[in-house]
């Protein structure tokens, strides 16, 4: 579904040039759920932004569903196939647009018909009732906002969903709800996930395979079984697993 | 009705929109000073609309026998000017001119500023550089001098005065809109709509404008006082409305010759300008409370 080969991402030019990602390669199969783990600044979110075209300076080869993705051009088919959920639900919704406007505009951009019927359906899919339809973001809680953001990402019926730390800005109890919602949606719609997180428990709950990143490089690939048994080889992965023992409580809360 | 408007779960887009307007009105109504401003402006609009019926005299009718009568003269409540014309009637007819100028400037300057500012801010690069240097050039001119030059080139008259004021009034709006656009441009919700395949025109008009608009409207109402004064200033210099048409600035200008002996001739239109300017300022302050997105809008 998604293939990334030898991706480099940089910011700035000349004296301010910073390499954010160096030589990242990974493959995500259709219907699979793949995690990118690392501390902040390790470049994991930057990979997602490069795939979606939000970080313009990158090189390497990216293929979605066998079709190459160009550096600065994304066509309608790409936007329909690939969608993203942002980290901070307080920043990812337009403060002056109602939920109805956000969803109906997105549906219209994807050329959908019967918008009046689809909007309540989308809200229901993410566990929000019809009374939320005409609310504004400031009238919603963080978890409700993230549900709206997920509904927006799902509006175009994408196949690949990029999740940029979708729960890190939320309360622990709400985190579990959102993770369960994401797991359910994947099951119902056969979605492919690429999830970025610094929280191994969250990734372990949702993903089958994961890549550990450190300062812009992928240092190790693990599957969830290896993660659970703590069988990492790279010292950084081991440190990360050791550090997330306290995070294990989150995982149990989520399950 | 009230319950329907403030419903927690509106059933249709129309109900949601009306409910939001009503909630905004409730917030606005709580601000007494803003309501005073609104009342004064409503009175001004009524005056202008009903001028032929409420003006006691013909504003152009001269009566040299009755010239320079003081306030309270029977038949001339606010006195008469140097040609014996009734000041109250001229004031009422003059509200039309004032409203005309204010409306036109309020339509031209902020729209031009918003367009230039948001395009420069969103497009960036060469566009930003070119548009902002043009803005700088207009900003560098002293406002009244540019307006003077403009009126001198095109001829005196209300339309040219409006054009001159608009030309000098838009750069601050462009600056403001650009600054706002720069802070909005890289936010996640703009990224999100870009990911949905929206083009720059849609992003600027549908997503950036609504966020710039509230501060722009507030700024315009606060600037309104300055615009009225600039129009009055041009009128005072003889470059705006031409005699004998009743325009408040021109009326002050005529009255200044007698300001020591017959103070009311210049003072009464001056008070009118002051009142309307104050009303716009009060309204602007109230609108800021209702429209400012940082205060979360209407709860």
Short mmCIF file of C-alpha atoms in Angstrom, two decimals, chain B residues 58-66 81-86 90 244:
data_model
loop_
_atom_site.label_atom_id
_atom_site.label_comp_id
_atom_site.label_asym_id
_atom_site.label_seq_id
_atom_site.Cartn_x
_atom_site.Cartn_y
_atom_site.Cartn_z
CA UNK B 58 -34.87 73.91 2.66
CA UNK B 59 -31.12 73.49 3.28
CA UNK B 60 -30.32 75.71 0.28
CA UNK B 61 -32.86 78.47 0.98
CA UNK B 62 -30.96 81.69 1.69
CA UNK B 63 -32.40 84.54 3.71
CA UNK B 64 -29.88 87.29 4.22
CA UNK B 65 -32.20 89.09 6.61
CA UNK B 66 -31.95 86.13 8.95
CA UNK B 81 -25.23 80.45 8.91
CA UNK B 82 -23.70 83.41 7.06
CA UNK B 83 -26.21 83.16 4.20
CA UNK B 84 -29.21 82.75 6.51
CA UNK B 85 -29.56 79.01 5.83
CA UNK B 86 -31.05 76.87 8.59
CA UNK B 90 -28.24 71.49 6.58
CA UNK B 244 -23.58 74.93 -1.56
#
